[in-house]
């Protein structure tokens, strides 16, 4: 099997046998029958479960990983990786413009003797911050600003310093980019978003190039218990079969919406890495195969953005991205986000493009007061 869509359909599934089902069912077990000295893969539910093991094989195949560890949520994966790998005295570089909770984990690291350096995803500060670091954390494209950094270049600089590189691959998904193939040591993601894509699962994973590093992360998970539930792992695995269909459709819709938004005078700073005019495009095109489902743009002020969001009919106001249904929010409503008051993060779903653009058009008109009443 060579192509990635085919891999996504079949990854981690058992061989089909005559009279057998096409998938495996979730194994609900807090413990497994175990006599004598502990032996075998399944002993106790916090240590391993066959439903995650199958999902880990599938995600690992798509990420090109030697070993993968799944977690209960993206933040369990992010914090598990950082806490397992950043020891007191280490220097860690984190994005200043990425998902705010990752920076908050950085505050906990700093309180435990780790030096934390913050650097924005785009520009020269990030390559400079790699000097003397032990662990470099990238989030590209960044959430919510959609800046992109050159993964291969940062990995080269980090290797010269003996530093590990972890990339938050939530927004791109393994069908959008493969950080490990670009030289990263870890690809970490929230599977809650586009990977599972139906707004019904919280999940995270850490895909590792080196099995020994995966073992350190796995031991941390076993110790602290941030394991995925079997039902979530099963739902996630089931969703992988449509991942390529969903991300292709979302990427096409996102590009169409971003292109259309550029023609609206009240809309500023339309960002999407797939747009040829986007400041991130030149780097994105070298390392991404699909540009994700998020479009960011800025309306004149908070009230204008709120009128726009209230007027959306097809698109729900919600705080997430990557689902089959479109959703949007004013990102500045969350503490820790430094974006303009009118900044909107729009997650494009799998709806028909014309319906989506028509919904955004009528909501922008309503926000301007063109069609109200
Ligand atoms: C880039 C990124 N990383 C990690 C997370 C955390 O994921 P979760 O909500 O599954 O814990 C998020 C959540 O939005 C995210 O956007």
GROMACS .gro file of C-alpha atoms and ligand atoms in nm:
model
  389
    1UNK     CA    1   0.000   0.000   0.000
    2UNK     CA    2   0.162   0.322  -0.107
    3UNK     CA    3  -0.084   0.610  -0.104
    4UNK     CA    4  -0.182   0.788   0.215
    5UNK     CA    5  -0.560   0.773   0.164
    6UNK     CA    6  -0.537   0.395   0.135
    7UNK     CA    7  -0.318   0.382   0.445
    8UNK     CA    8  -0.570   0.593   0.640
    9UNK     CA    9  -0.851   0.350   0.550
   10UNK     CA   10  -0.660   0.037   0.655
   11UNK     CA   11  -0.411   0.151   0.921
   12UNK     CA   12  -0.404  -0.062   1.235
   13UNK     CA   13  -0.705  -0.277   1.139
   14UNK     CA   14  -0.695  -0.655   1.166
   15UNK     CA   15  -0.687  -0.864   0.851
   16UNK     CA   16  -1.041  -0.949   0.740
   17UNK     CA   17  -1.118  -1.320   0.771
   18UNK     CA   18  -1.413  -1.511   0.621
   19UNK     CA   19  -1.717  -1.447   0.835
   20UNK     CA   20  -1.531  -1.191   1.047
   21UNK     CA   21  -1.605  -0.822   1.102
   22UNK     CA   22  -1.411  -0.543   0.930
   23UNK     CA   23  -1.294  -0.384   1.249
   24UNK     CA   24  -1.229  -0.479   1.608
   25UNK     CA   25  -1.467  -0.378   1.887
   26UNK     CA   26  -1.359  -0.172   2.188
   27UNK     CA   27  -1.220  -0.377   2.476
   28UNK     CA   28  -1.364  -0.248   2.803
   29UNK     CA   29  -1.135  -0.378   3.074
   30UNK     CA   30  -0.990  -0.226   3.388
   31UNK     CA   31  -0.789  -0.542   3.443
   32UNK     CA   32  -0.701  -0.865   3.261
   33UNK     CA   33  -0.670  -1.220   3.386
   34UNK     CA   34  -0.310  -1.252   3.506
   35UNK     CA   35  -0.169  -1.537   3.712
   36UNK     CA   36   0.188  -1.588   3.828
   37UNK     CA   37   0.454  -1.327   3.752
   38UNK     CA   38   0.325  -1.037   3.539
   39UNK     CA   39   0.379  -1.130   3.176
   40UNK     CA   40   0.217  -1.056   2.839
   41UNK     CA   41   0.095  -0.729   2.684
   42UNK     CA   42  -0.226  -0.688   2.888
   43UNK     CA   43  -0.208  -0.692   3.268
   44UNK     CA   44  -0.392  -0.392   3.410
   45UNK     CA   45  -0.605  -0.128   3.234
   46UNK     CA   46  -0.375   0.170   3.305
   47UNK     CA   47  -0.076  -0.009   3.151
   48UNK     CA   48  -0.218  -0.111   2.812
   49UNK     CA   49  -0.540  -0.188   2.632
   50UNK     CA   50  -0.573  -0.360   2.290
   51UNK     CA   51  -0.799  -0.081   2.159
   52UNK     CA   52  -0.528   0.182   2.210
   53UNK     CA   53  -0.259  -0.047   2.084
   54UNK     CA   54  -0.444  -0.074   1.750
   55UNK     CA   55  -0.498   0.304   1.737
   56UNK     CA   56  -0.131   0.367   1.822
   57UNK     CA   57  -0.027   0.140   1.535
   58UNK     CA   58  -0.259   0.329   1.299
   59UNK     CA   59  -0.153   0.682   1.401
   60UNK     CA   60   0.212   0.573   1.408
   61UNK     CA   61   0.180   0.447   1.052
   62UNK     CA   62   0.036   0.780   0.932
   63UNK     CA   63   0.298   0.985   1.123
   64UNK     CA   64   0.584   0.757   1.012
   65UNK     CA   65   0.672   0.689   1.378
   66UNK     CA   66   0.875   0.412   1.540
   67UNK     CA   67   0.636   0.415   1.839
   68UNK     CA   68   0.326   0.612   1.936
   69UNK     CA   69   0.162   0.678   2.273
   70UNK     CA   70  -0.202   0.788   2.293
   71UNK     CA   71  -0.341   1.002   2.574
   72UNK     CA   72  -0.676   1.109   2.719
   73UNK     CA   73  -0.656   1.454   2.554
   74UNK     CA   74  -0.420   1.675   2.360
   75UNK     CA   75  -0.314   1.849   2.681
   76UNK     CA   76  -0.242   1.515   2.848
   77UNK     CA   77  -0.011   1.443   2.552
   78UNK     CA   78   0.149   1.791   2.559
   79UNK     CA   79   0.203   1.799   2.935
   80UNK     CA   80   0.306   1.431   2.946
   81UNK     CA   81   0.574   1.494   2.684
   82UNK     CA   82   0.704   1.813   2.843
   83UNK     CA   83   0.709   1.672   3.196
   84UNK     CA   84   0.862   1.342   3.091
   85UNK     CA   85   1.141   1.500   2.885
   86UNK     CA   86   1.223   1.839   3.044
   87UNK     CA   87   1.424   1.779   3.359
   88UNK     CA   88   1.520   2.049   3.612
   89UNK     CA   89   1.812   2.248   3.471
   90UNK     CA   90   1.698   2.195   3.110
   91UNK     CA   91   1.616   2.476   2.867
   92UNK     CA   92   1.289   2.447   2.675
   93UNK     CA   93   1.174   2.671   2.388
   94UNK     CA   94   0.796   2.715   2.358
   95UNK     CA   95   0.592   2.915   2.104
   96UNK     CA   96   0.479   3.253   2.237
   97UNK     CA   97   0.187   3.254   1.992
   98UNK     CA   98   0.063   2.892   2.010
   99UNK     CA   99  -0.210   2.721   2.209
  100UNK     CA  100  -0.207   2.908   2.545
  101UNK     CA  101  -0.236   2.595   2.765
  102UNK     CA  102   0.103   2.476   2.635
  103UNK     CA  103   0.256   2.800   2.768
  104UNK     CA  104   0.078   2.742   3.098
  105UNK     CA  105   0.248   2.402   3.125
  106UNK     CA  106   0.569   2.601   3.065
  107UNK     CA  107   0.491   2.804   3.379
  108UNK     CA  108   0.480   2.478   3.578
  109UNK     CA  109   0.811   2.371   3.426
  110UNK     CA  110   0.969   2.706   3.515
  111UNK     CA  111   0.852   2.661   3.877
  112UNK     CA  112   1.037   2.326   3.878
  113UNK     CA  113   1.375   2.452   3.765
  114UNK     CA  114   1.340   2.444   3.386
  115UNK     CA  115   1.440   2.753   3.189
  116UNK     CA  116   1.156   2.838   2.950
  117UNK     CA  117   1.219   3.061   2.648
  118UNK     CA  118   0.921   3.189   2.449
  119UNK     CA  119   0.960   3.270   2.080
  120UNK     CA  120   0.706   3.350   1.807
  121UNK     CA  121   0.655   3.090   1.533
  122UNK     CA  122   0.748   3.324   1.246
  123UNK     CA  123   1.067   3.531   1.223
  124UNK     CA  124   1.426   3.510   1.342
  125UNK     CA  125   1.372   3.493   1.719
  126UNK     CA  126   1.287   3.120   1.706
  127UNK     CA  127   1.606   3.003   1.531
  128UNK     CA  128   1.804   3.223   1.771
  129UNK     CA  129   1.626   3.073   2.074
  130UNK     CA  130   1.738   2.721   1.978
  131UNK     CA  131   2.098   2.797   2.084
  132UNK     CA  132   2.173   2.609   2.408
  133UNK     CA  133   1.825   2.454   2.425
  134UNK     CA  134   1.751   2.094   2.526
  135UNK     CA  135   1.397   2.072   2.391
  136UNK     CA  136   1.237   2.286   2.120
  137UNK     CA  137   0.859   2.285   2.093
  138UNK     CA  138   0.709   2.403   1.763
  139UNK     CA  139   0.345   2.458   1.678
  140UNK     CA  140   0.312   2.497   1.302
  141UNK     CA  141   0.074   2.618   1.175
  142UNK     CA  142   0.022   2.799   1.503
  143UNK     CA  143  -0.318   2.823   1.667
  144UNK     CA  144  -0.479   3.072   1.625
  145UNK     CA  145  -0.250   3.302   1.420
  146UNK     CA  146  -0.162   3.042   1.151
  147UNK     CA  147   0.205   3.132   1.130
  148UNK     CA  148   0.440   2.863   1.003
  149UNK     CA  149   0.805   2.788   1.077
  150UNK     CA  150   1.052   2.586   0.873
  151UNK     CA  151   1.055   2.253   1.059
  152UNK     CA  152   1.354   2.106   0.874
  153UNK     CA  153   1.566   2.416   0.938
  154UNK     CA  154   1.484   2.431   1.310
  155UNK     CA  155   1.554   2.056   1.340
  156UNK     CA  156   1.896   2.104   1.179
  157UNK     CA  157   1.981   2.387   1.422
  158UNK     CA  158   1.850   2.182   1.715
  159UNK     CA  159   2.052   1.875   1.616
  160UNK     CA  160   2.369   2.085   1.626
  161UNK     CA  161   2.278   2.178   1.986
  162UNK     CA  162   2.187   1.821   2.084
  163UNK     CA  163   1.826   1.936   2.142
  164UNK     CA  164   1.511   1.735   2.083
  165UNK     CA  165   1.237   1.886   1.864
  166UNK     CA  166   0.865   1.826   1.923
  167UNK     CA  167   0.608   1.959   1.676
  168UNK     CA  168   0.244   2.014   1.768
  169UNK     CA  169   0.082   1.867   1.456
  170UNK     CA  170  -0.279   1.924   1.564
  171UNK     CA  171  -0.375   2.168   1.293
  172UNK     CA  172  -0.204   1.997   0.999
  173UNK     CA  173  -0.280   1.632   1.092
  174UNK     CA  174  -0.046   1.356   0.970
  175UNK     CA  175  -0.203   1.388   0.624
  176UNK     CA  176  -0.108   1.756   0.615
  177UNK     CA  177   0.254   1.725   0.725
  178UNK     CA  178   0.490   1.466   0.872
  179UNK     CA  179   0.722   1.638   1.121
  180UNK     CA  180   0.926   1.320   1.182
  181UNK     CA  181   1.017   1.298   0.812
  182UNK     CA  182   1.136   1.661   0.837
  183UNK     CA  183   1.374   1.571   1.122
  184UNK     CA  184   1.161   1.617   1.435
  185UNK     CA  185   1.187   1.370   1.722
  186UNK     CA  186   0.823   1.389   1.828
  187UNK     CA  187   0.496   1.476   1.660
  188UNK     CA  188   0.244   1.560   1.932
  189UNK     CA  189  -0.122   1.637   1.867
  190UNK     CA  190  -0.468   1.685   1.998
  191UNK     CA  191  -0.668   1.412   1.829
  192UNK     CA  192  -0.976   1.598   1.951
  193UNK     CA  193  -0.963   1.817   1.641
  194UNK     CA  194  -0.934   1.713   1.276
  195UNK     CA  195  -0.788   1.369   1.344
  196UNK     CA  196  -1.117   1.242   1.489
  197UNK     CA  197  -1.319   1.527   1.339
  198UNK     CA  198  -1.673   1.477   1.472
  199UNK     CA  199  -1.668   1.687   1.794
  200UNK     CA  200  -1.739   1.379   2.004
  201UNK     CA  201  -1.396   1.264   2.127
  202UNK     CA  202  -1.113   1.406   2.338
  203UNK     CA  203  -0.780   1.241   2.257
  204UNK     CA  204  -0.409   1.310   2.225
  205UNK     CA  205  -0.104   1.131   2.093
  206UNK     CA  206   0.274   1.148   2.084
  207UNK     CA  207   0.437   0.988   1.779
  208UNK     CA  208   0.811   0.931   1.828
  209UNK     CA  209   1.102   0.867   1.593
  210UNK     CA  210   1.293   0.689   1.872
  211UNK     CA  211   1.129   0.401   2.066
  212UNK     CA  212   1.339   0.484   2.373
  213UNK     CA  213   1.188   0.835   2.389
  214UNK     CA  214   0.843   0.684   2.337
  215UNK     CA  215   0.910   0.457   2.634
  216UNK     CA  216   0.987   0.758   2.856
  217UNK     CA  217   0.658   0.919   2.750
  218UNK     CA  218   0.469   0.590   2.793
  219UNK     CA  219   0.613   0.541   3.145
  220UNK     CA  220   0.497   0.891   3.235
  221UNK     CA  221   0.147   0.808   3.107
  222UNK     CA  222   0.139   0.483   3.305
  223UNK     CA  223   0.250   0.664   3.619
  224UNK     CA  224   0.016   0.961   3.593
  225UNK     CA  225  -0.279   0.781   3.434
  226UNK     CA  226  -0.368   1.012   3.143
  227UNK     CA  227  -0.482   0.716   2.935
  228UNK     CA  228  -0.751   0.729   2.664
  229UNK     CA  229  -1.077   0.547   2.731
  230UNK     CA  230  -1.133   0.241   2.509
  231UNK     CA  231  -1.450   0.395   2.362
  232UNK     CA  232  -1.263   0.714   2.266
  233UNK     CA  233  -0.976   0.513   2.119
  234UNK     CA  234  -1.219   0.304   1.918
  235UNK     CA  235  -1.412   0.608   1.791
  236UNK     CA  236  -1.083   0.772   1.694
  237UNK     CA  237  -0.968   0.466   1.504
  238UNK     CA  238  -1.302   0.446   1.326
  239UNK     CA  239  -1.267   0.813   1.222
  240UNK     CA  240  -0.926   0.759   1.062
  241UNK     CA  241  -1.084   0.581   0.765
  242UNK     CA  242  -1.238   0.911   0.650
  243UNK     CA  243  -0.948   1.136   0.751
  244UNK     CA  244  -0.823   1.194   0.399
  245UNK     CA  245  -1.175   1.266   0.269
  246UNK     CA  246  -1.240   1.514   0.549
  247UNK     CA  247  -0.909   1.697   0.535
  248UNK     CA  248  -0.920   1.723   0.156
  249UNK     CA  249  -1.267   1.872   0.167
  250UNK     CA  250  -1.185   2.104   0.458
  251UNK     CA  251  -0.868   2.227   0.290
  252UNK     CA  252  -1.055   2.301  -0.036
  253UNK     CA  253  -1.333   2.480   0.154
  254UNK     CA  254  -1.084   2.676   0.365
  255UNK     CA  255  -0.897   2.800   0.059
  256UNK     CA  256  -1.224   2.897  -0.113
  257UNK     CA  257  -1.348   3.084   0.195
  258UNK     CA  258  -1.013   3.259   0.254
  259UNK     CA  259  -0.997   3.366  -0.111
  260UNK     CA  260  -1.353   3.498  -0.098
  261UNK     CA  261  -1.295   3.682   0.232
  262UNK     CA  262  -1.004   3.875   0.078
  263UNK     CA  263  -1.260   4.055  -0.139
  264UNK     CA  264  -1.456   4.197   0.157
  265UNK     CA  265  -1.342   4.547   0.255
  266UNK     CA  266  -1.436   4.517   0.624
  267UNK     CA  267  -1.231   4.197   0.662
  268UNK     CA  268  -0.860   4.246   0.741
  269UNK     CA  269  -0.562   4.009   0.777
  270UNK     CA  270  -0.715   3.699   0.620
  271UNK     CA  271  -0.476   3.414   0.708
  272UNK     CA  272  -0.462   3.062   0.569
  273UNK     CA  273  -0.133   2.889   0.485
  274UNK     CA  274  -0.277   2.762   0.155
  275UNK     CA  275  -0.337   3.114   0.021
  276UNK     CA  276  -0.065   3.205  -0.228
  277UNK     CA  277  -0.061   3.561  -0.084
  278UNK     CA  278  -0.024   3.445   0.279
  279UNK     CA  279   0.305   3.535   0.453
  280UNK     CA  280   0.335   3.169   0.564
  281UNK     CA  281   0.273   3.018   0.221
  282UNK     CA  282   0.631   3.000   0.094
  283UNK     CA  283   0.743   2.788   0.390
  284UNK     CA  284   0.413   2.596   0.414
  285UNK     CA  285   0.435   2.481   0.054
  286UNK     CA  286   0.772   2.318   0.123
  287UNK     CA  287   0.656   2.109   0.418
  288UNK     CA  288   0.277   2.071   0.402
  289UNK     CA  289   0.065   1.860   0.167
  290UNK     CA  290  -0.266   2.001   0.292
  291UNK     CA  291  -0.308   2.334   0.466
  292UNK     CA  292  -0.575   2.257   0.725
  293UNK     CA  293  -0.924   2.368   0.803
  294UNK     CA  294  -0.867   2.698   0.981
  295UNK     CA  295  -0.905   3.046   0.835
  296UNK     CA  296  -0.831   3.345   1.058
  297UNK     CA  297  -0.943   3.702   0.991
  298UNK     CA  298  -1.005   4.026   1.173
  299UNK     CA  299  -1.323   4.233   1.179
  300UNK     CA  300  -1.312   4.602   1.277
  301UNK     CA  301  -1.389   4.550   1.647
  302UNK     CA  302  -1.533   4.317   1.909
  303UNK     CA  303  -1.895   4.426   1.851
  304UNK     CA  304  -1.864   4.377   1.475
  305UNK     CA  305  -1.724   4.026   1.529
  306UNK     CA  306  -2.001   3.942   1.776
  307UNK     CA  307  -2.271   4.062   1.533
  308UNK     CA  308  -2.111   3.845   1.263
  309UNK     CA  309  -2.098   3.535   1.484
  310UNK     CA  310  -2.457   3.587   1.604
  311UNK     CA  311  -2.578   3.608   1.244
  312UNK     CA  312  -2.419   3.281   1.126
  313UNK     CA  313  -2.683   3.019   1.053
  314UNK     CA  314  -2.498   2.714   0.919
  315UNK     CA  315  -2.184   2.771   1.123
  316UNK     CA  316  -2.198   2.714   1.499
  317UNK     CA  317  -2.015   2.934   1.749
  318UNK     CA  318  -1.788   2.695   1.937
  319UNK     CA  319  -1.430   2.669   2.055
  320UNK     CA  320  -1.261   2.394   1.861
  321UNK     CA  321  -1.163   2.317   1.504
  322UNK     CA  322  -1.131   2.030   1.261
  323UNK     CA  323  -1.488   1.894   1.268
  324UNK     CA  324  -1.711   1.792   0.978
  325UNK     CA  325  -1.932   2.091   1.068
  326UNK     CA  326  -1.809   2.449   1.045
  327UNK     CA  327  -1.758   2.650   1.361
  328UNK     CA  328  -1.618   2.989   1.451
  329UNK     CA  329  -1.540   3.204   1.751
  330UNK     CA  330  -1.400   3.538   1.857
  331UNK     CA  331  -1.070   3.413   1.986
  332UNK     CA  332  -1.003   3.713   2.209
  333UNK     CA  333  -1.281   3.597   2.443
  334UNK     CA  334  -1.028   3.360   2.605
  335UNK     CA  335  -0.769   3.476   2.860
  336UNK     CA  336  -0.411   3.428   2.743
  337UNK     CA  337  -0.482   3.500   2.375
  338UNK     CA  338  -0.319   3.818   2.245
  339UNK     CA  339  -0.519   3.875   1.928
  340UNK     CA  340  -0.714   4.184   1.816
  341UNK     CA  341  -1.069   4.212   1.964
  342UNK     CA  342  -1.227   4.146   1.622
  343UNK     CA  343  -1.010   3.839   1.546
  344UNK     CA  344  -1.220   3.541   1.429
  345UNK     CA  345  -1.095   3.183   1.412
  346UNK     CA  346  -1.309   3.003   1.157
  347UNK     CA  347  -1.291   2.624   1.132
  348UNK     CA  348  -1.420   2.515   0.796
  349UNK     CA  349  -1.616   2.190   0.783
  350UNK     CA  350  -1.715   1.953   0.506
  351UNK     CA  351  -2.030   2.136   0.395
  352UNK     CA  352  -2.076   2.233   0.031
  353UNK     CA  353  -1.854   2.530  -0.045
  354UNK     CA  354  -2.132   2.751  -0.185
  355UNK     CA  355  -2.349   2.703   0.125
  356UNK     CA  356  -2.059   2.787   0.352
  357UNK     CA  357  -1.959   3.102   0.164
  358UNK     CA  358  -2.326   3.208   0.141
  359UNK     CA  359  -2.361   3.173   0.519
  360UNK     CA  360  -2.051   3.382   0.582
  361UNK     CA  361  -2.166   3.641   0.325
  362UNK     CA  362  -2.510   3.685   0.483
  363UNK     CA  363  -2.358   3.705   0.832
  364UNK     CA  364  -2.107   3.970   0.721
  365UNK     CA  365  -2.390   4.166   0.558
  366UNK     CA  366  -2.597   4.138   0.875
  367UNK     CA  367  -2.299   4.251   1.085
  368UNK     CA  368  -2.273   4.561   0.865
  369UNK     CA  369  -2.645   4.623   0.913
  370UNK     CA  370  -2.720   4.566   0.544
  371UNK     CA  371  -2.996   4.308   0.581
  372UNK     CA  372  -3.112   4.340   0.941
  373UNK     CA  373  -3.481   4.383   1.009
  374LIG     C1  374  -0.260   2.327   1.887
  374LIG     C2  375  -0.327   2.260   2.003
  374LIG     N1  376  -0.257   2.176   2.079
  374LIG     C3  377  -0.311   2.112   2.184
  374LIG     C4  378  -0.444   2.133   2.218
  374LIG     C5  379  -0.505   2.064   2.338
  374LIG     O1  380  -0.591   1.962   2.297
  374LIG     P1  381  -0.710   1.905   2.387
  374LIG     O2  382  -0.817   2.009   2.389
  374LIG     O3  383  -0.748   1.778   2.317
  374LIG     O4  384  -0.655   1.879   2.523
  374LIG     C6  385  -0.522   2.219   2.140
  374LIG     C7  386  -0.663   2.245   2.174
  374LIG     O5  387  -0.728   2.328   2.115
  374LIG     C8  388  -0.461   2.284   2.030
  374LIG     O6  389  -0.530   2.370   1.954
   0.00000   0.00000   0.00000
